[in-house]
PDB file of C-alpha atoms in Angstrom:
ATOM      1  CA  UNK A   1    -119.917 -25.422 -73.302  1.00 41.00           C
ATOM      2  CA  UNK A   2    -123.479 -24.549 -72.307  1.00 43.00           C
ATOM      3  CA  UNK A   3    -122.201 -21.519 -70.389  1.00 45.00           C
ATOM      4  CA  UNK A   4    -120.260 -20.362 -73.445  1.00 43.00           C
ATOM      5  CA  UNK A   5    -123.347 -20.726 -75.660  1.00 42.00           C
ATOM      6  CA  UNK A   6    -125.469 -18.788 -73.174  1.00 42.00           C
ATOM      7  CA  UNK A   7    -122.871 -16.050 -72.950  1.00 46.00           C
ATOM      8  CA  UNK A   8    -122.663 -15.753 -76.743  1.00 41.00           C
ATOM      9  CA  UNK A   9    -126.456 -15.648 -77.006  1.00 46.00           C
ATOM     10  CA  UNK A  10    -126.665 -12.912 -74.376  1.00 49.00           C
ATOM     11  CA  UNK A  11    -124.010 -10.880 -76.179  1.00 43.00           C
ATOM     12  CA  UNK A  12    -125.947 -11.237 -79.426  1.00 45.00           C
ATOM     13  CA  UNK A  13    -129.098 -10.015 -77.685  1.00 53.00           C
ATOM     14  CA  UNK A  14    -127.443  -6.995 -76.087  1.00 58.00           C
ATOM     15  CA  UNK A  15    -125.377  -5.482 -78.878  1.00 67.00           C
ATOM     16  CA  UNK A  16    -127.639  -2.433 -79.099  1.00 78.00           C
ATOM     17  CA  UNK A  17    -125.786   0.771 -79.877  1.00 89.00           C
ATOM     18  CA  UNK A  18    -127.340   3.193 -77.435  1.00 94.00           C
ATOM     19  CA  UNK A  19    -128.263   6.559 -78.913  1.00 94.00           C
ATOM     20  CA  UNK A  20    -130.113   9.455 -77.317  1.00 94.00           C
ATOM     21  CA  UNK A  21    -133.275   8.163 -78.980  1.00 95.00           C
ATOM     22  CA  UNK A  22    -132.772   4.712 -77.449  1.00 96.00           C
ATOM     23  CA  UNK A  23    -132.123   6.268 -74.032  1.00 95.00           C
ATOM     24  CA  UNK A  24    -135.208   8.468 -74.272  1.00 96.00           C
ATOM     25  CA  UNK A  25    -137.465   5.527 -75.195  1.00 96.00           C
ATOM     26  CA  UNK A  26    -136.000   3.493 -72.313  1.00 96.00           C
ATOM     27  CA  UNK A  27    -136.768   6.315 -69.856  1.00 96.00           C
ATOM     28  CA  UNK A  28    -140.298   6.701 -71.231  1.00 96.00           C
ATOM     29  CA  UNK A  29    -140.903   2.968 -70.722  1.00 96.00           C
ATOM     30  CA  UNK A  30    -139.703   3.296 -67.119  1.00 96.00           C
ATOM     31  CA  UNK A  31    -142.105   6.196 -66.544  1.00 95.00           C
ATOM     32  CA  UNK A  32    -145.067   4.416 -68.169  1.00 95.00           C
ATOM     33  CA  UNK A  33    -144.541   1.139 -66.275  1.00 95.00           C
ATOM     34  CA  UNK A  34    -143.732   3.060 -63.052  1.00 93.00           C
ATOM     35  CA  UNK A  35    -140.626   1.068 -62.209  1.00 93.00           C
ATOM     36  CA  UNK A  36    -139.923   3.409 -59.280  1.00 91.00           C
ATOM     37  CA  UNK A  37    -142.988   2.108 -57.407  1.00 91.00           C
ATOM     38  CA  UNK A  38    -141.443  -1.364 -57.061  1.00 91.00           C
ATOM     39  CA  UNK A  39    -138.917  -1.929 -54.297  1.00 88.00           C
ATOM     40  CA  UNK A  40    -135.326  -2.339 -55.443  1.00 87.00           C
ATOM     41  CA  UNK A  41    -134.287  -5.989 -55.534  1.00 88.00           C
ATOM     42  CA  UNK A  42    -137.894  -7.187 -55.358  1.00 92.00           C
ATOM     43  CA  UNK A  43    -139.502  -9.772 -57.646  1.00 94.00           C
ATOM     44  CA  UNK A  44    -141.992  -7.142 -58.833  1.00 94.00           C
ATOM     45  CA  UNK A  45    -139.168  -4.834 -59.937  1.00 94.00           C
ATOM     46  CA  UNK A  46    -137.479  -7.690 -61.800  1.00 94.00           C
ATOM     47  CA  UNK A  47    -140.740  -8.445 -63.608  1.00 96.00           C
ATOM     48  CA  UNK A  48    -141.029  -4.804 -64.693  1.00 96.00           C
ATOM     49  CA  UNK A  49    -137.474  -4.873 -66.064  1.00 96.00           C
ATOM     50  CA  UNK A  50    -138.431  -7.999 -68.030  1.00 96.00           C
ATOM     51  CA  UNK A  51    -141.455  -6.232 -69.477  1.00 96.00           C
ATOM     52  CA  UNK A  52    -139.403  -3.160 -70.385  1.00 96.00           C
ATOM     53  CA  UNK A  53    -136.861  -5.326 -72.210  1.00 96.00           C
ATOM     54  CA  UNK A  54    -139.610  -7.200 -74.084  1.00 96.00           C
ATOM     55  CA  UNK A  55    -141.368  -3.970 -75.081  1.00 96.00           C
ATOM     56  CA  UNK A  56    -138.133  -2.466 -76.391  1.00 96.00           C
ATOM     57  CA  UNK A  57    -137.245  -5.606 -78.339  1.00 96.00           C
ATOM     58  CA  UNK A  58    -140.672  -5.508 -80.019  1.00 95.00           C
ATOM     59  CA  UNK A  59    -140.003  -2.077 -81.568  1.00 94.00           C
ATOM     60  CA  UNK A  60    -139.141  -1.855 -85.258  1.00 92.00           C
ATOM     61  CA  UNK A  61    -137.675   1.628 -85.139  1.00 91.00           C
ATOM     62  CA  UNK A  62    -135.374   2.144 -83.471  1.00 92.00           C
ATOM     63  CA  UNK A  63    -134.459  -1.480 -82.997  1.00 93.00           C
ATOM     64  CA  UNK A  64    -133.427  -2.860 -79.619  1.00 95.00           C
ATOM     65  CA  UNK A  65    -131.623  -6.068 -78.765  1.00 94.00           C
ATOM     66  CA  UNK A  66    -131.591  -5.989 -74.986  1.00 95.00           C
ATOM     67  CA  UNK A  67    -132.105  -8.125 -71.890  1.00 95.00           C
ATOM     68  CA  UNK A  68    -133.431  -7.307 -68.454  1.00 95.00           C
ATOM     69  CA  UNK A  69    -129.879  -6.943 -67.196  1.00 95.00           C
ATOM     70  CA  UNK A  70    -128.713  -4.681 -70.025  1.00 95.00           C
ATOM     71  CA  UNK A  71    -131.603  -2.200 -69.681  1.00 96.00           C
ATOM     72  CA  UNK A  72    -131.161  -2.122 -65.907  1.00 95.00           C
ATOM     73  CA  UNK A  73    -127.444  -1.408 -66.245  1.00 95.00           C
ATOM     74  CA  UNK A  74    -128.090   1.238 -68.917  1.00 96.00           C
ATOM     75  CA  UNK A  75    -130.606   3.047 -66.725  1.00 95.00           C
ATOM     76  CA  UNK A  76    -128.251   2.898 -63.721  1.00 95.00           C
ATOM     77  CA  UNK A  77    -125.500   4.485 -65.839  1.00 95.00           C
ATOM     78  CA  UNK A  78    -127.802   7.256 -67.122  1.00 95.00           C
ATOM     79  CA  UNK A  79    -129.230   7.930 -63.653  1.00 94.00           C
ATOM     80  CA  UNK A  80    -125.804   8.117 -61.985  1.00 94.00           C
ATOM     81  CA  UNK A  81    -124.506  10.529 -64.647  1.00 93.00           C
ATOM     82  CA  UNK A  82    -127.594  12.735 -64.343  1.00 93.00           C
ATOM     83  CA  UNK A  83    -127.407  12.889 -60.540  1.00 92.00           C
ATOM     84  CA  UNK A  84    -123.694  13.729 -60.695  1.00 91.00           C
ATOM     85  CA  UNK A  85    -124.381  16.508 -63.220  1.00 89.00           C
ATOM     86  CA  UNK A  86    -127.086  18.052 -61.010  1.00 87.00           C
ATOM     87  CA  UNK A  87    -124.802  17.944 -57.947  1.00 87.00           C
ATOM     88  CA  UNK A  88    -121.960  19.571 -59.858  1.00 85.00           C
ATOM     89  CA  UNK A  89    -124.224  22.352 -61.163  1.00 83.00           C
ATOM     90  CA  UNK A  90    -125.590  23.045 -57.687  1.00 80.00           C
ATOM     91  CA  UNK A  91    -122.066  23.304 -56.278  1.00 80.00           C
ATOM     92  CA  UNK A  92    -120.846  25.466 -59.158  1.00 76.00           C
ATOM     93  CA  UNK A  93    -123.519  28.146 -59.436  1.00 71.00           C
ATOM     94  CA  UNK A  94    -126.915  26.879 -58.384  1.00 62.00           C
ATOM     95  CA  UNK A  95    -128.243  28.006 -61.771  1.00 66.00           C
ATOM     96  CA  UNK A  96    -130.343  25.511 -63.700  1.00 64.00           C
ATOM     97  CA  UNK A  97    -129.148  24.627 -67.193  1.00 71.00           C
ATOM     98  CA  UNK A  98    -131.130  23.432 -70.178  1.00 81.00           C
ATOM     99  CA  UNK A  99    -131.904  19.733 -70.079  1.00 87.00           C
ATOM    100  CA  UNK A 100    -132.064  17.334 -72.995  1.00 91.00           C
ATOM    101  CA  UNK A 101    -135.138  15.167 -73.546  1.00 93.00           C
ATOM    102  CA  UNK A 102    -133.376  12.233 -71.906  1.00 93.00           C
ATOM    103  CA  UNK A 103    -132.358  14.359 -68.907  1.00 93.00           C
ATOM    104  CA  UNK A 104    -135.909  15.693 -68.561  1.00 92.00           C
ATOM    105  CA  UNK A 105    -137.190  12.111 -68.499  1.00 93.00           C
ATOM    106  CA  UNK A 106    -134.505  11.163 -65.982  1.00 94.00           C
ATOM    107  CA  UNK A 107    -135.454  14.182 -63.866  1.00 93.00           C
ATOM    108  CA  UNK A 108    -139.056  12.948 -63.790  1.00 93.00           C
ATOM    109  CA  UNK A 109    -137.959   9.447 -62.793  1.00 93.00           C
ATOM    110  CA  UNK A 110    -135.615  10.720 -60.071  1.00 92.00           C
ATOM    111  CA  UNK A 111    -138.316  13.000 -58.635  1.00 92.00           C
ATOM    112  CA  UNK A 112    -140.862  10.165 -58.574  1.00 91.00           C
ATOM    113  CA  UNK A 113    -138.302   7.837 -56.977  1.00 89.00           C
ATOM    114  CA  UNK A 114    -137.692  10.453 -54.277  1.00 90.00           C
ATOM    115  CA  UNK A 115    -141.443  10.735 -53.596  1.00 91.00           C
ATOM    116  CA  UNK A 116    -141.794   6.950 -53.362  1.00 88.00           C
ATOM    117  CA  UNK A 117    -138.776   6.687 -51.035  1.00 86.00           C
ATOM    118  CA  UNK A 118    -140.100   9.494 -48.824  1.00 87.00           C
ATOM    119  CA  UNK A 119    -143.523   7.833 -48.699  1.00 86.00           C
ATOM    120  CA  UNK A 120    -141.904   4.503 -47.802  1.00 80.00           C
ATOM    121  CA  UNK A 121    -139.898   6.171 -45.020  1.00 83.00           C
ATOM    122  CA  UNK A 122    -143.024   7.879 -43.670  1.00 85.00           C
ATOM    123  CA  UNK A 123    -144.906   4.581 -43.798  1.00 78.00           C
ATOM    124  CA  UNK A 124    -142.033   2.917 -41.943  1.00 79.00           C
ATOM    125  CA  UNK A 125    -142.118   5.675 -39.325  1.00 78.00           C
ATOM    126  CA  UNK A 126    -145.866   5.149 -38.949  1.00 77.00           C
ATOM    127  CA  UNK A 127    -145.340   1.397 -38.585  1.00 78.00           C
ATOM    128  CA  UNK A 128    -142.532   1.971 -36.082  1.00 73.00           C
ATOM    129  CA  UNK A 129    -144.709   4.487 -34.254  1.00 70.00           C
ATOM    130  CA  UNK A 130    -147.566   1.985 -34.257  1.00 70.00           C
ATOM    131  CA  UNK A 131    -145.263  -0.721 -32.909  1.00 71.00           C
ATOM    132  CA  UNK A 132    -143.973   1.668 -30.250  1.00 68.00           C
ATOM    133  CA  UNK A 133    -147.554   2.572 -29.301  1.00 67.00           C
ATOM    134  CA  UNK A 134    -148.435  -1.127 -29.143  1.00 69.00           C
ATOM    135  CA  UNK A 135    -145.410  -1.781 -26.929  1.00 72.00           C
ATOM    136  CA  UNK A 136    -146.395   1.118 -24.649  1.00 70.00           C
ATOM    137  CA  UNK A 137    -149.969  -0.196 -24.535  1.00 64.00           C
ATOM    138  CA  UNK A 138    -148.764  -3.682 -23.612  1.00 71.00           C
ATOM    139  CA  UNK A 139    -146.390  -2.212 -21.038  1.00 68.00           C
ATOM    140  CA  UNK A 140    -149.271  -0.241 -19.526  1.00 66.00           C
ATOM    141  CA  UNK A 141    -151.432  -3.371 -19.589  1.00 64.00           C
ATOM    142  CA  UNK A 142    -148.690  -5.314 -17.826  1.00 68.00           C
ATOM    143  CA  UNK A 143    -148.252  -2.463 -15.364  1.00 65.00           C
ATOM    144  CA  UNK A 144    -152.014  -2.337 -14.810  1.00 61.00           C
ATOM    145  CA  UNK A 145    -152.063  -6.100 -14.305  1.00 66.00           C
ATOM    146  CA  UNK A 146    -149.179  -5.852 -11.863  1.00 71.00           C
ATOM    147  CA  UNK A 147    -150.880  -3.040  -9.967  1.00 62.00           C
ATOM    148  CA  UNK A 148    -154.135  -4.999  -9.959  1.00 61.00           C
ATOM    149  CA  UNK A 149    -152.338  -8.045  -8.571  1.00 70.00           C
ATOM    150  CA  UNK A 150    -150.655  -5.830  -5.996  1.00 67.00           C
ATOM    151  CA  UNK A 151    -154.029  -4.383  -4.999  1.00 62.00           C
ATOM    152  CA  UNK A 152    -155.451  -7.896  -4.758  1.00 62.00           C
ATOM    153  CA  UNK A 153    -152.506  -8.927  -2.611  1.00 68.00           C
ATOM    154  CA  UNK A 154    -152.985  -5.847  -0.438  1.00 63.00           C
ATOM    155  CA  UNK A 155    -156.695  -6.586  -0.053  1.00 57.00           C
ATOM    156  CA  UNK A 156    -155.905 -10.214   0.709  1.00 63.00           C
ATOM    157  CA  UNK A 157    -153.283  -9.226   3.257  1.00 67.00           C
ATOM    158  CA  UNK A 158    -155.647  -6.695   4.808  1.00 60.00           C
ATOM    159  CA  UNK A 159    -158.394  -9.310   4.916  1.00 59.00           C
ATOM    160  CA  UNK A 160    -156.056 -11.786   6.586  1.00 61.00           C
ATOM    161  CA  UNK A 161    -154.977  -9.091   9.025  1.00 61.00           C
ATOM    162  CA  UNK A 162    -158.595  -8.257   9.797  1.00 58.00           C
ATOM    163  CA  UNK A 163    -159.386 -11.929  10.304  1.00 55.00           C
ATOM    164  CA  UNK A 164    -156.392 -12.207  12.586  1.00 60.00           C
ATOM    165  CA  UNK A 165    -157.471  -9.113  14.464  1.00 57.00           C
ATOM    166  CA  UNK A 166    -160.975 -10.469  14.704  1.00 55.00           C
ATOM    167  CA  UNK A 167    -159.633 -13.827  15.739  1.00 55.00           C
ATOM    168  CA  UNK A 168    -157.397 -12.199  18.293  1.00 55.00           C
ATOM    169  CA  UNK A 169    -160.330 -10.120  19.551  1.00 56.00           C
ATOM    170  CA  UNK A 170    -162.532 -13.196  19.737  1.00 59.00           C
ATOM    171  CA  UNK A 171    -159.878 -15.006  21.736  1.00 62.00           C
ATOM    172  CA  UNK A 172    -159.664 -12.063  24.120  1.00 64.00           C
ATOM    173  CA  UNK A 173    -163.428 -11.952  24.564  1.00 66.00           C
ATOM    174  CA  UNK A 174    -163.511 -15.703  25.063  1.00 67.00           C
ATOM    175  CA  UNK A 175    -160.726 -15.438  27.613  1.00 62.00           C
ATOM    176  CA  UNK A 176    -162.526 -12.661  29.447  1.00 71.00           C
ATOM    177  CA  UNK A 177    -165.739 -14.626  29.380  1.00 75.00           C
ATOM    178  CA  UNK A 178    -163.966 -17.713  30.659  1.00 71.00           C
ATOM    179  CA  UNK A 179    -162.246 -15.669  33.326  1.00 68.00           C
ATOM    180  CA  UNK A 180    -165.548 -14.100  34.336  1.00 75.00           C
ATOM    181  CA  UNK A 181    -167.185 -17.518  34.487  1.00 74.00           C
ATOM    182  CA  UNK A 182    -164.368 -18.786  36.670  1.00 71.00           C
ATOM    183  CA  UNK A 183    -164.670 -15.758  38.934  1.00 75.00           C
ATOM    184  CA  UNK A 184    -168.390 -16.316  39.223  1.00 79.00           C
ATOM    185  CA  UNK A 185    -167.786 -19.979  39.972  1.00 76.00           C
ATOM    186  CA  UNK A 186    -165.184 -19.111  42.566  1.00 73.00           C
ATOM    187  CA  UNK A 187    -167.549 -16.614  44.157  1.00 77.00           C
ATOM    188  CA  UNK A 188    -170.339 -19.192  44.267  1.00 80.00           C
ATOM    189  CA  UNK A 189    -168.011 -21.739  45.805  1.00 77.00           C
ATOM    190  CA  UNK A 190    -166.788 -19.141  48.317  1.00 76.00           C
ATOM    191  CA  UNK A 191    -170.358 -18.266  49.198  1.00 80.00           C
ATOM    192  CA  UNK A 192    -171.203 -21.931  49.658  1.00 77.00           C
ATOM    193  CA  UNK A 193    -168.137 -22.428  51.863  1.00 76.00           C
ATOM    194  CA  UNK A 194    -169.102 -19.359  53.835  1.00 76.00           C
ATOM    195  CA  UNK A 195    -172.575 -20.753  54.318  1.00 78.00           C
ATOM    196  CA  UNK A 196    -171.148 -24.094  55.401  1.00 78.00           C
ATOM    197  CA  UNK A 197    -168.866 -22.336  57.892  1.00 74.00           C
ATOM    198  CA  UNK A 198    -171.803 -20.408  59.270  1.00 79.00           C
ATOM    199  CA  UNK A 199    -173.811 -23.611  59.622  1.00 75.00           C
ATOM    200  CA  UNK A 200    -170.928 -25.375  61.361  1.00 76.00           C
ATOM    201  CA  UNK A 201    -170.356 -22.411  63.640  1.00 75.00           C
ATOM    202  CA  UNK A 202    -174.006 -22.203  64.475  1.00 76.00           C
ATOM    203  CA  UNK A 203    -174.134 -25.899  65.373  1.00 73.00           C
ATOM    204  CA  UNK A 204    -171.057 -25.557  67.574  1.00 71.00           C
ATOM    205  CA  UNK A 205    -172.611 -22.652  69.419  1.00 76.00           C
ATOM    206  CA  UNK A 206    -175.817 -24.619  69.993  1.00 75.00           C
ATOM    207  CA  UNK A 207    -173.884 -27.609  71.306  1.00 72.00           C
ATOM    208  CA  UNK A 208    -171.842 -25.356  73.546  1.00 70.00           C
ATOM    209  CA  UNK A 209    -174.992 -23.836  75.011  1.00 72.00           C
ATOM    210  CA  UNK A 210    -176.462 -27.272  75.682  1.00 68.00           C
ATOM    211  CA  UNK A 211    -173.336 -28.331  77.516  1.00 65.00           C
ATOM    212  CA  UNK A 212    -173.533 -25.330  79.832  1.00 62.00           C
TER     213      UNK A 212
END
């Protein structure tokens, strides 16, 4: 029952008989409130449609009985017809024809919508370009970090290798020193043994002489 009442109320509010004057005033309201600047389907655009409907309903002459939905649907119908007419004329001869006041207003709206859409696309490209640049920057940072880590690893490996080489060299020197010490010790012991042999030999010779 409530739905039926609401439907009847909406019908009562939207029984405007659209004339060229009504259409022209609607288009002028759209231009003044700059509907085309609000994104389609956005809350802001819906609020502008509400304001347009309220402004039209407040007029005494001509009178309007409209809702947000009815003015939106009326504009969509007018815009689609105008765009189709322009396409047909371009295909037929490419020669511009005289436009009515409503069509001139629609032409202004369509042109402004095109500018807004182009600006939005350019802004999106800039954002996408900025995101791409940010991704490249991060990739370069990651690459730089990777290269830095690789350089650190290389330095570390080289340092370890140098330490190993130094350690290996130190071991060699120590070995040579130890070997040299042993050789010196062996030589000293050999010299001492040689001296002892000489002493023993000398004593034997002396004893032999005494016996003769």
